[in-house]
Amino acid sequence: MTGLTRDQVDDLVERVTGHGLWPLRRRRALDPRRAVVAVLLYLRHNLSQPLLAELFGCSQPTISRLVTLLLPVLTEVLAAVTQATAGRELRSTVRVDGFLVPIGDRRKDTYTSGMYSGKRHRCGFNVQVVASWHGRLVMTGRPQPGAMHDARAFRESGLADVFTGRMHADGGPGGFADTAYTGTGLMVPKRRTGPDQPFSEHLRAFNKTIASRRACVERVIAHLRNWKILATGYRRLLTNFAVTLASVTALEIYRTSTSAS
């Protein structure tokens, strides 16, 4: 229901409780476990806050306060897990791709503010994803406007800085991506040099190899979008989306890393 196992939820509650958010002298509408579960349900299923309040027997402002309070805390308590995962996986060749998180056309200047993706025909954030060779999430970049091209989003999101010195050209493990990332230093398929220029067998084999190597990042994005707040429409203030993305990223890395151990 939350996307995490019972043991993972128990461990997460223990981590959050140890953060000092629930002093014993003060009565709370929800105990630590129910509060954490409410926030996990909010992220996993993108339920409305009034519905969550009804399910947990509290008020909508209580749910709103818990979401605002716990999202950065979840990112902080799982920081060691995310950093360890990035440090380990970036020593190997990774896969990079992006996807659009829909936000709805909520502002009159949305189309002129760069949030409308002409490729996907909807408004949203361009989120860049780094995946390991065995199909697990490594990190996500800072969210960028949906109209931004993937190559520029890779640079603007901060991921290009992470890969400094790690590209194939620098003697590092580098990474695989699709043709949208041409010029970023990542390994991408070859394009035709002209409309009537056929591919040689060598280039066909090369492109097929790149495609097979980067297929796992598509599965990682699918798993990431199982957190429905990234798939069915983000409804909170757009300025808060970076915090939400960081929390979901940390939870997904925690989910896959601890379930495999």
PDB file of C-alpha atoms in Angstrom:
ATOM      1  CA  MET A   1       0.000   0.000   0.000  1.00  0.00           C
ATOM      2  CA  THR A   2       2.843   2.440   0.814  1.00  0.00           C
ATOM      3  CA  GLY A   3       5.336   0.944  -1.620  1.00  0.00           C
ATOM      4  CA  LEU A   4       7.560  -0.147   1.263  1.00  0.00           C
ATOM      5  CA  THR A   5       7.608  -3.380   3.241  1.00  0.00           C
ATOM      6  CA  ARG A   6       6.465  -3.476   6.866  1.00  0.00           C
ATOM      7  CA  ASP A   7      10.080  -3.701   8.042  1.00  0.00           C
ATOM      8  CA  GLN A   8      11.044  -0.717   5.897  1.00  0.00           C
ATOM      9  CA  VAL A   9       8.175   1.337   7.301  1.00  0.00           C
ATOM     10  CA  ASP A  10       9.164   0.378  10.865  1.00  0.00           C
ATOM     11  CA  ASP A  11      12.763   1.374  10.183  1.00  0.00           C
ATOM     12  CA  LEU A  12      11.673   4.636   8.588  1.00  0.00           C
ATOM     13  CA  VAL A  13       9.440   5.489  11.559  1.00  0.00           C
ATOM     14  CA  GLU A  14      12.351   4.804  13.901  1.00  0.00           C
ATOM     15  CA  ARG A  15      14.643   7.059  11.881  1.00  0.00           C
ATOM     16  CA  VAL A  16      12.082   9.877  11.782  1.00  0.00           C
ATOM     17  CA  THR A  17      11.240   9.529  15.480  1.00  0.00           C
ATOM     18  CA  GLY A  18      14.924   9.727  16.316  1.00  0.00           C
ATOM     19  CA  HIS A  19      14.998  13.045  14.504  1.00  0.00           C
ATOM     20  CA  GLY A  20      13.180  14.570  17.502  1.00  0.00           C
ATOM     21  CA  LEU A  21       9.944  15.632  15.835  1.00  0.00           C
ATOM     22  CA  TRP A  22       7.614  14.083  18.421  1.00  0.00           C
ATOM     23  CA  PRO A  23       8.367  15.227  21.984  1.00  0.00           C
ATOM     24  CA  LEU A  24       6.506  13.035  24.478  1.00  0.00           C
ATOM     25  CA  ARG A  25       5.123  16.001  26.409  1.00  0.00           C
ATOM     26  CA  ARG A  26       2.976  17.154  23.507  1.00  0.00           C
ATOM     27  CA  ARG A  27      -0.146  15.398  22.253  1.00  0.00           C
ATOM     28  CA  ARG A  28      -0.375  14.882  18.496  1.00  0.00           C
ATOM     29  CA  ALA A  29      -3.354  14.172  16.259  1.00  0.00           C
ATOM     30  CA  LEU A  30      -1.422  11.281  14.697  1.00  0.00           C
ATOM     31  CA  ASP A  31       1.292   9.163  16.293  1.00  0.00           C
ATOM     32  CA  PRO A  32       4.647   8.881  14.447  1.00  0.00           C
ATOM     33  CA  ARG A  33       3.794   5.683  12.589  1.00  0.00           C
ATOM     34  CA  ARG A  34       0.407   6.880  11.331  1.00  0.00           C
ATOM     35  CA  ALA A  35       1.918  10.231  10.366  1.00  0.00           C
ATOM     36  CA  VAL A  36       4.671   8.584   8.303  1.00  0.00           C
ATOM     37  CA  VAL A  37       2.184   6.191   6.686  1.00  0.00           C
ATOM     38  CA  ALA A  38      -0.109   9.105   5.791  1.00  0.00           C
ATOM     39  CA  VAL A  39       2.727  10.906   4.022  1.00  0.00           C
ATOM     40  CA  LEU A  40       3.814   7.714   2.239  1.00  0.00           C
ATOM     41  CA  LEU A  41       0.255   7.189   0.999  1.00  0.00           C
ATOM     42  CA  TYR A  42       0.150  10.782  -0.164  1.00  0.00           C
ATOM     43  CA  LEU A  43       3.304  10.260  -2.233  1.00  0.00           C
ATOM     44  CA  ARG A  44       2.556   6.739  -3.433  1.00  0.00           C
ATOM     45  CA  HIS A  45      -1.050   7.265  -4.500  1.00  0.00           C
ATOM     46  CA  ASN A  46      -1.313  11.073  -4.818  1.00  0.00           C
ATOM     47  CA  LEU A  47      -4.422  11.089  -2.644  1.00  0.00           C
ATOM     48  CA  SER A  48      -6.039  14.413  -1.873  1.00  0.00           C
ATOM     49  CA  GLN A  49      -5.398  15.832   1.584  1.00  0.00           C
ATOM     50  CA  PRO A  50      -9.123  15.921   2.548  1.00  0.00           C
ATOM     51  CA  LEU A  51      -9.391  12.219   1.681  1.00  0.00           C
ATOM     52  CA  LEU A  52      -6.305  11.379   3.768  1.00  0.00           C
ATOM     53  CA  ALA A  53      -7.725  13.415   6.644  1.00  0.00           C
ATOM     54  CA  GLU A  54     -10.948  11.407   6.465  1.00  0.00           C
ATOM     55  CA  LEU A  55      -9.057   8.111   6.354  1.00  0.00           C
ATOM     56  CA  PHE A  56      -6.865   8.963   9.354  1.00  0.00           C
ATOM     57  CA  GLY A  57      -9.505  10.725  11.423  1.00  0.00           C
ATOM     58  CA  CYS A  58      -7.881  14.146  11.518  1.00  0.00           C
ATOM     59  CA  SER A  59      -8.236  17.510   9.797  1.00  0.00           C
ATOM     60  CA  GLN A  60      -6.969  18.516   6.375  1.00  0.00           C
ATOM     61  CA  PRO A  61      -4.631  21.165   7.870  1.00  0.00           C
ATOM     62  CA  THR A  62      -3.065  18.402   9.985  1.00  0.00           C
ATOM     63  CA  ILE A  63      -2.253  16.393   6.844  1.00  0.00           C
ATOM     64  CA  SER A  64      -0.921  19.527   5.149  1.00  0.00           C
ATOM     65  CA  ARG A  65       1.348  20.286   8.106  1.00  0.00           C
ATOM     66  CA  LEU A  66       2.613  16.695   8.203  1.00  0.00           C
ATOM     67  CA  VAL A  67       3.445  16.715   4.491  1.00  0.00           C
ATOM     68  CA  THR A  68       5.280  20.035   4.817  1.00  0.00           C
ATOM     69  CA  LEU A  69       7.113  18.856   7.932  1.00  0.00           C
ATOM     70  CA  LEU A  70       8.044  15.310   6.948  1.00  0.00           C
ATOM     71  CA  LEU A  71       9.120  15.619   3.308  1.00  0.00           C
ATOM     72  CA  PRO A  72      12.443  17.363   4.056  1.00  0.00           C
ATOM     73  CA  VAL A  73      12.945  15.140   7.106  1.00  0.00           C
ATOM     74  CA  LEU A  74      12.564  11.975   5.022  1.00  0.00           C
ATOM     75  CA  THR A  75      15.193  13.292   2.621  1.00  0.00           C
ATOM     76  CA  GLU A  76      17.526  14.117   5.502  1.00  0.00           C
ATOM     77  CA  VAL A  77      17.230  10.829   7.403  1.00  0.00           C
ATOM     78  CA  LEU A  78      17.823   8.868   4.175  1.00  0.00           C
ATOM     79  CA  ALA A  79      20.705  11.065   2.998  1.00  0.00           C
ATOM     80  CA  ALA A  80      23.333   8.504   4.034  1.00  0.00           C
ATOM     81  CA  VAL A  81      21.588   5.817   1.950  1.00  0.00           C
ATOM     82  CA  THR A  82      21.323   8.014  -1.147  1.00  0.00           C
ATOM     83  CA  GLN A  83      24.917   9.218  -0.895  1.00  0.00           C
ATOM     84  CA  ALA A  84      26.248   5.689  -0.452  1.00  0.00           C
ATOM     85  CA  THR A  85      24.239   4.512  -3.462  1.00  0.00           C
ATOM     86  CA  ALA A  86      25.515   7.355  -5.656  1.00  0.00           C
ATOM     87  CA  GLY A  87      29.112   6.840  -4.546  1.00  0.00           C
ATOM     88  CA  ARG A  88      28.923   3.127  -5.339  1.00  0.00           C
ATOM     89  CA  GLU A  89      26.993   3.195  -8.620  1.00  0.00           C
ATOM     90  CA  LEU A  90      28.809   6.138 -10.213  1.00  0.00           C
ATOM     91  CA  ARG A  91      31.967   4.022 -10.283  1.00  0.00           C
ATOM     92  CA  SER A  92      30.275   2.009 -13.059  1.00  0.00           C
ATOM     93  CA  THR A  93      28.722   3.043 -16.361  1.00  0.00           C
ATOM     94  CA  VAL A  94      25.241   4.439 -15.728  1.00  0.00           C
ATOM     95  CA  ARG A  95      22.192   5.289 -17.846  1.00  0.00           C
ATOM     96  CA  VAL A  96      20.576   8.726 -18.163  1.00  0.00           C
ATOM     97  CA  ASP A  97      17.144   9.778 -19.374  1.00  0.00           C
ATOM     98  CA  GLY A  98      14.408  12.275 -18.554  1.00  0.00           C
ATOM     99  CA  PHE A  99      10.642  12.244 -18.063  1.00  0.00           C
ATOM    100  CA  LEU A 100       7.874  14.783 -17.581  1.00  0.00           C
ATOM    101  CA  VAL A 101       6.054  15.197 -14.263  1.00  0.00           C
ATOM    102  CA  PRO A 102       2.621  16.691 -15.100  1.00  0.00           C
ATOM    103  CA  ILE A 103       1.431  19.688 -13.094  1.00  0.00           C
ATOM    104  CA  GLY A 104      -1.697  20.738 -14.969  1.00  0.00           C
ATOM    105  CA  ASP A 105      -2.156  24.068 -16.744  1.00  0.00           C
ATOM    106  CA  ARG A 106      -2.734  26.042 -13.559  1.00  0.00           C
ATOM    107  CA  ARG A 107      -1.391  29.499 -14.425  1.00  0.00           C
ATOM    108  CA  LYS A 108      -2.354  31.903 -17.151  1.00  0.00           C
ATOM    109  CA  ASP A 109       1.307  32.349 -18.112  1.00  0.00           C
ATOM    110  CA  THR A 110       2.166  28.636 -17.998  1.00  0.00           C
ATOM    111  CA  TYR A 111       2.804  28.356 -21.721  1.00  0.00           C
ATOM    112  CA  THR A 112       5.088  31.373 -21.769  1.00  0.00           C
ATOM    113  CA  SER A 113       6.969  30.378 -18.622  1.00  0.00           C
ATOM    114  CA  GLY A 114       8.447  27.303 -20.281  1.00  0.00           C
ATOM    115  CA  MET A 115       6.451  24.658 -18.455  1.00  0.00           C
ATOM    116  CA  TYR A 116       4.671  23.361 -21.571  1.00  0.00           C
ATOM    117  CA  SER A 117       6.392  20.434 -23.288  1.00  0.00           C
ATOM    118  CA  GLY A 118       5.643  20.494 -26.995  1.00  0.00           C
ATOM    119  CA  LYS A 119       6.973  16.945 -27.288  1.00  0.00           C
ATOM    120  CA  ARG A 120       4.575  15.550 -24.681  1.00  0.00           C
ATOM    121  CA  HIS A 121       1.788  18.144 -25.169  1.00  0.00           C
ATOM    122  CA  ARG A 122       1.309  18.951 -21.501  1.00  0.00           C
ATOM    123  CA  CYS A 123       2.722  21.160 -18.761  1.00  0.00           C
ATOM    124  CA  GLY A 124       5.171  19.797 -16.240  1.00  0.00           C
ATOM    125  CA  PHE A 125       8.697  19.509 -14.925  1.00  0.00           C
ATOM    126  CA  ASN A 126      11.537  17.862 -16.836  1.00  0.00           C
ATOM    127  CA  VAL A 127      13.140  15.434 -14.360  1.00  0.00           C
ATOM    128  CA  GLN A 128      16.502  13.900 -15.267  1.00  0.00           C
ATOM    129  CA  VAL A 129      17.136  10.372 -13.978  1.00  0.00           C
ATOM    130  CA  VAL A 130      20.373   8.429 -13.493  1.00  0.00           C
ATOM    131  CA  ALA A 131      20.052   4.633 -13.300  1.00  0.00           C
ATOM    132  CA  SER A 132      22.562   1.886 -12.549  1.00  0.00           C
ATOM    133  CA  TRP A 133      23.405  -0.897 -14.977  1.00  0.00           C
ATOM    134  CA  HIS A 134      21.256  -3.341 -12.993  1.00  0.00           C
ATOM    135  CA  GLY A 135      18.151  -1.156 -13.169  1.00  0.00           C
ATOM    136  CA  ARG A 136      18.042   0.777  -9.901  1.00  0.00           C
ATOM    137  CA  LEU A 137      17.676   4.482  -9.275  1.00  0.00           C
ATOM    138  CA  VAL A 138      20.924   6.313  -8.494  1.00  0.00           C
ATOM    139  CA  MET A 139      19.835   9.962  -8.394  1.00  0.00           C
ATOM    140  CA  THR A 140      17.658  12.621  -9.993  1.00  0.00           C
ATOM    141  CA  GLY A 141      18.626  16.141 -10.987  1.00  0.00           C
ATOM    142  CA  ARG A 142      17.011  19.406  -9.995  1.00  0.00           C
ATOM    143  CA  PRO A 143      13.617  19.748 -11.743  1.00  0.00           C
ATOM    144  CA  GLN A 144      13.633  21.913 -14.866  1.00  0.00           C
ATOM    145  CA  PRO A 145      10.825  23.481 -16.940  1.00  0.00           C
ATOM    146  CA  GLY A 146       9.071  20.971 -19.173  1.00  0.00           C
ATOM    147  CA  ALA A 147       9.904  22.843 -22.372  1.00  0.00           C
ATOM    148  CA  MET A 148      13.635  22.434 -21.769  1.00  0.00           C
ATOM    149  CA  HIS A 149      15.513  20.035 -24.059  1.00  0.00           C
ATOM    150  CA  ASP A 150      16.987  16.984 -22.334  1.00  0.00           C
ATOM    151  CA  ALA A 151      20.590  17.922 -23.169  1.00  0.00           C
ATOM    152  CA  ARG A 152      20.194  21.352 -21.575  1.00  0.00           C
ATOM    153  CA  ALA A 153      18.210  19.911 -18.663  1.00  0.00           C
ATOM    154  CA  PHE A 154      21.090  17.489 -18.036  1.00  0.00           C
ATOM    155  CA  ARG A 155      23.420  20.468 -17.654  1.00  0.00           C
ATOM    156  CA  GLU A 156      21.041  22.783 -15.787  1.00  0.00           C
ATOM    157  CA  SER A 157      19.868  20.091 -13.348  1.00  0.00           C
ATOM    158  CA  GLY A 158      23.350  19.722 -11.869  1.00  0.00           C
ATOM    159  CA  LEU A 159      23.956  16.223 -13.208  1.00  0.00           C
ATOM    160  CA  ALA A 160      26.604  17.414 -15.658  1.00  0.00           C
ATOM    161  CA  ASP A 161      28.632  18.707 -12.698  1.00  0.00           C
ATOM    162  CA  VAL A 162      28.323  15.314 -10.994  1.00  0.00           C
ATOM    163  CA  PHE A 163      29.732  13.662 -14.124  1.00  0.00           C
ATOM    164  CA  THR A 164      32.706  16.008 -14.394  1.00  0.00           C
ATOM    165  CA  GLY A 165      35.775  13.788 -14.702  1.00  0.00           C
ATOM    166  CA  ARG A 166      33.619  10.656 -15.031  1.00  0.00           C
ATOM    167  CA  MET A 167      32.897  10.775 -18.780  1.00  0.00           C
ATOM    168  CA  HIS A 168      34.461   8.332 -21.232  1.00  0.00           C
ATOM    169  CA  ALA A 169      36.526  11.196 -22.631  1.00  0.00           C
ATOM    170  CA  ASP A 170      37.974  11.806 -19.168  1.00  0.00           C
ATOM    171  CA  GLY A 171      38.853   8.168 -18.675  1.00  0.00           C
ATOM    172  CA  GLY A 172      35.826   7.570 -16.443  1.00  0.00           C
ATOM    173  CA  PRO A 173      32.998   5.042 -16.702  1.00  0.00           C
ATOM    174  CA  GLY A 174      30.657   7.535 -18.400  1.00  0.00           C
ATOM    175  CA  GLY A 175      27.094   6.685 -19.268  1.00  0.00           C
ATOM    176  CA  PHE A 176      24.605   5.771 -21.988  1.00  0.00           C
ATOM    177  CA  ALA A 177      21.738   7.950 -23.220  1.00  0.00           C
ATOM    178  CA  ASP A 178      19.548   8.494 -26.283  1.00  0.00           C
ATOM    179  CA  THR A 179      20.181  10.927 -29.132  1.00  0.00           C
ATOM    180  CA  ALA A 180      18.639  13.826 -27.178  1.00  0.00           C
ATOM    181  CA  TYR A 181      21.887  13.944 -25.183  1.00  0.00           C
ATOM    182  CA  THR A 182      24.185  14.470 -28.162  1.00  0.00           C
ATOM    183  CA  GLY A 183      26.998  16.816 -27.162  1.00  0.00           C
ATOM    184  CA  THR A 184      26.781  16.125 -23.429  1.00  0.00           C
ATOM    185  CA  GLY A 185      29.655  13.634 -23.391  1.00  0.00           C
ATOM    186  CA  LEU A 186      27.380  10.648 -22.785  1.00  0.00           C
ATOM    187  CA  MET A 187      27.504   7.693 -25.183  1.00  0.00           C
ATOM    188  CA  VAL A 188      24.583   8.076 -27.614  1.00  0.00           C
ATOM    189  CA  PRO A 189      23.438   6.282 -30.789  1.00  0.00           C
ATOM    190  CA  LYS A 190      24.733   7.514 -34.121  1.00  0.00           C
ATOM    191  CA  ARG A 191      22.417   9.584 -36.298  1.00  0.00           C
ATOM    192  CA  ARG A 192      22.084   9.491 -40.057  1.00  0.00           C
ATOM    193  CA  THR A 193      24.326  11.995 -41.806  1.00  0.00           C
ATOM    194  CA  GLY A 194      21.662  12.607 -44.448  1.00  0.00           C
ATOM    195  CA  PRO A 195      18.089  11.618 -45.368  1.00  0.00           C
ATOM    196  CA  ASP A 196      19.288   9.213 -48.068  1.00  0.00           C
ATOM    197  CA  GLN A 197      22.324   7.950 -46.198  1.00  0.00           C
ATOM    198  CA  PRO A 198      21.779   4.327 -45.126  1.00  0.00           C
ATOM    199  CA  PHE A 199      23.217   2.897 -41.933  1.00  0.00           C
ATOM    200  CA  SER A 200      26.054   0.441 -42.280  1.00  0.00           C
ATOM    201  CA  GLU A 201      25.848  -2.883 -40.472  1.00  0.00           C
ATOM    202  CA  HIS A 202      28.455  -1.615 -38.055  1.00  0.00           C
ATOM    203  CA  LEU A 203      26.364   1.444 -37.116  1.00  0.00           C
ATOM    204  CA  ARG A 204      23.225  -0.659 -36.799  1.00  0.00           C
ATOM    205  CA  ALA A 205      25.005  -3.004 -34.413  1.00  0.00           C
ATOM    206  CA  PHE A 206      26.412  -0.037 -32.470  1.00  0.00           C
ATOM    207  CA  ASN A 207      22.995   1.610 -32.067  1.00  0.00           C
ATOM    208  CA  LYS A 208      21.414  -1.696 -31.068  1.00  0.00           C
ATOM    209  CA  THR A 209      24.067  -2.131 -28.388  1.00  0.00           C
ATOM    210  CA  ILE A 210      23.453   1.377 -27.002  1.00  0.00           C
ATOM    211  CA  ALA A 211      19.686   0.789 -26.981  1.00  0.00           C
ATOM    212  CA  SER A 212      20.040  -2.498 -25.117  1.00  0.00           C
ATOM    213  CA  ARG A 213      22.416  -0.928 -22.589  1.00  0.00           C
ATOM    214  CA  ARG A 214      20.119   1.977 -21.770  1.00  0.00           C
ATOM    215  CA  ALA A 215      16.853   0.048 -21.635  1.00  0.00           C
ATOM    216  CA  CYS A 216      17.087  -0.339 -17.852  1.00  0.00           C
ATOM    217  CA  VAL A 217      16.674   3.408 -17.274  1.00  0.00           C
ATOM    218  CA  GLU A 218      13.177   3.163 -18.763  1.00  0.00           C
ATOM    219  CA  ARG A 219      12.298   0.558 -16.133  1.00  0.00           C
ATOM    220  CA  VAL A 220      13.711   2.800 -13.416  1.00  0.00           C
ATOM    221  CA  ILE A 221      11.508   5.674 -14.613  1.00  0.00           C
ATOM    222  CA  ALA A 222       8.495   3.335 -14.594  1.00  0.00           C
ATOM    223  CA  HIS A 223       9.249   2.363 -10.983  1.00  0.00           C
ATOM    224  CA  LEU A 224       9.751   6.021 -10.065  1.00  0.00           C
ATOM    225  CA  ARG A 225       6.388   6.883 -11.580  1.00  0.00           C
ATOM    226  CA  ASN A 226       4.772   4.255  -9.348  1.00  0.00           C
ATOM    227  CA  TRP A 227       4.965   7.092  -6.822  1.00  0.00           C
ATOM    228  CA  LYS A 228       1.820   8.546  -8.353  1.00  0.00           C
ATOM    229  CA  ILE A 229       2.562  12.101  -7.302  1.00  0.00           C
ATOM    230  CA  LEU A 230       5.117  12.043 -10.159  1.00  0.00           C
ATOM    231  CA  ALA A 231       2.733  10.433 -12.637  1.00  0.00           C
ATOM    232  CA  THR A 232      -0.852  11.601 -12.173  1.00  0.00           C
ATOM    233  CA  GLY A 233      -0.368  15.304 -11.534  1.00  0.00           C
ATOM    234  CA  TYR A 234       1.459  17.327  -8.893  1.00  0.00           C
ATOM    235  CA  ARG A 235      -1.041  19.646  -7.145  1.00  0.00           C
ATOM    236  CA  ARG A 236       0.931  21.580  -4.506  1.00  0.00           C
ATOM    237  CA  LEU A 237       2.825  24.842  -4.991  1.00  0.00           C
ATOM    238  CA  LEU A 238       5.332  24.522  -7.809  1.00  0.00           C
ATOM    239  CA  THR A 239       8.025  26.030  -5.582  1.00  0.00           C
ATOM    240  CA  ASN A 240       7.695  22.991  -3.299  1.00  0.00           C
ATOM    241  CA  PHE A 241       8.207  20.419  -6.041  1.00  0.00           C
ATOM    242  CA  ALA A 242      11.978  20.141  -5.587  1.00  0.00           C
ATOM    243  CA  VAL A 243      11.438  19.033  -1.963  1.00  0.00           C
ATOM    244  CA  THR A 244       8.845  16.471  -3.056  1.00  0.00           C
ATOM    245  CA  LEU A 245      11.128  15.097  -5.782  1.00  0.00           C
ATOM    246  CA  ALA A 246      14.037  14.795  -3.352  1.00  0.00           C
ATOM    247  CA  SER A 247      11.843  12.881  -0.885  1.00  0.00           C
ATOM    248  CA  VAL A 248      10.493  10.481  -3.510  1.00  0.00           C
ATOM    249  CA  THR A 249      14.006   9.914  -4.881  1.00  0.00           C
ATOM    250  CA  ALA A 250      15.341   9.105  -1.412  1.00  0.00           C
ATOM    251  CA  LEU A 251      12.416   6.761  -0.692  1.00  0.00           C
ATOM    252  CA  GLU A 252      12.792   4.900  -3.996  1.00  0.00           C
ATOM    253  CA  ILE A 253      16.543   4.455  -3.469  1.00  0.00           C
ATOM    254  CA  TYR A 254      15.870   3.286   0.092  1.00  0.00           C
ATOM    255  CA  ARG A 255      13.166   0.894  -1.118  1.00  0.00           C
ATOM    256  CA  THR A 256      15.388  -0.801  -3.687  1.00  0.00           C
ATOM    257  CA  SER A 257      18.630  -0.788  -1.700  1.00  0.00           C
ATOM    258  CA  THR A 258      17.235  -2.234   1.526  1.00  0.00           C
ATOM    259  CA  SER A 259      14.968  -4.773  -0.168  1.00  0.00           C
ATOM    260  CA  ALA A 260      17.990  -6.142  -2.031  1.00  0.00           C
ATOM    261  CA  SER A 261      20.150  -6.426   1.081  1.00  0.00           C
TER     262      SER A 261
END
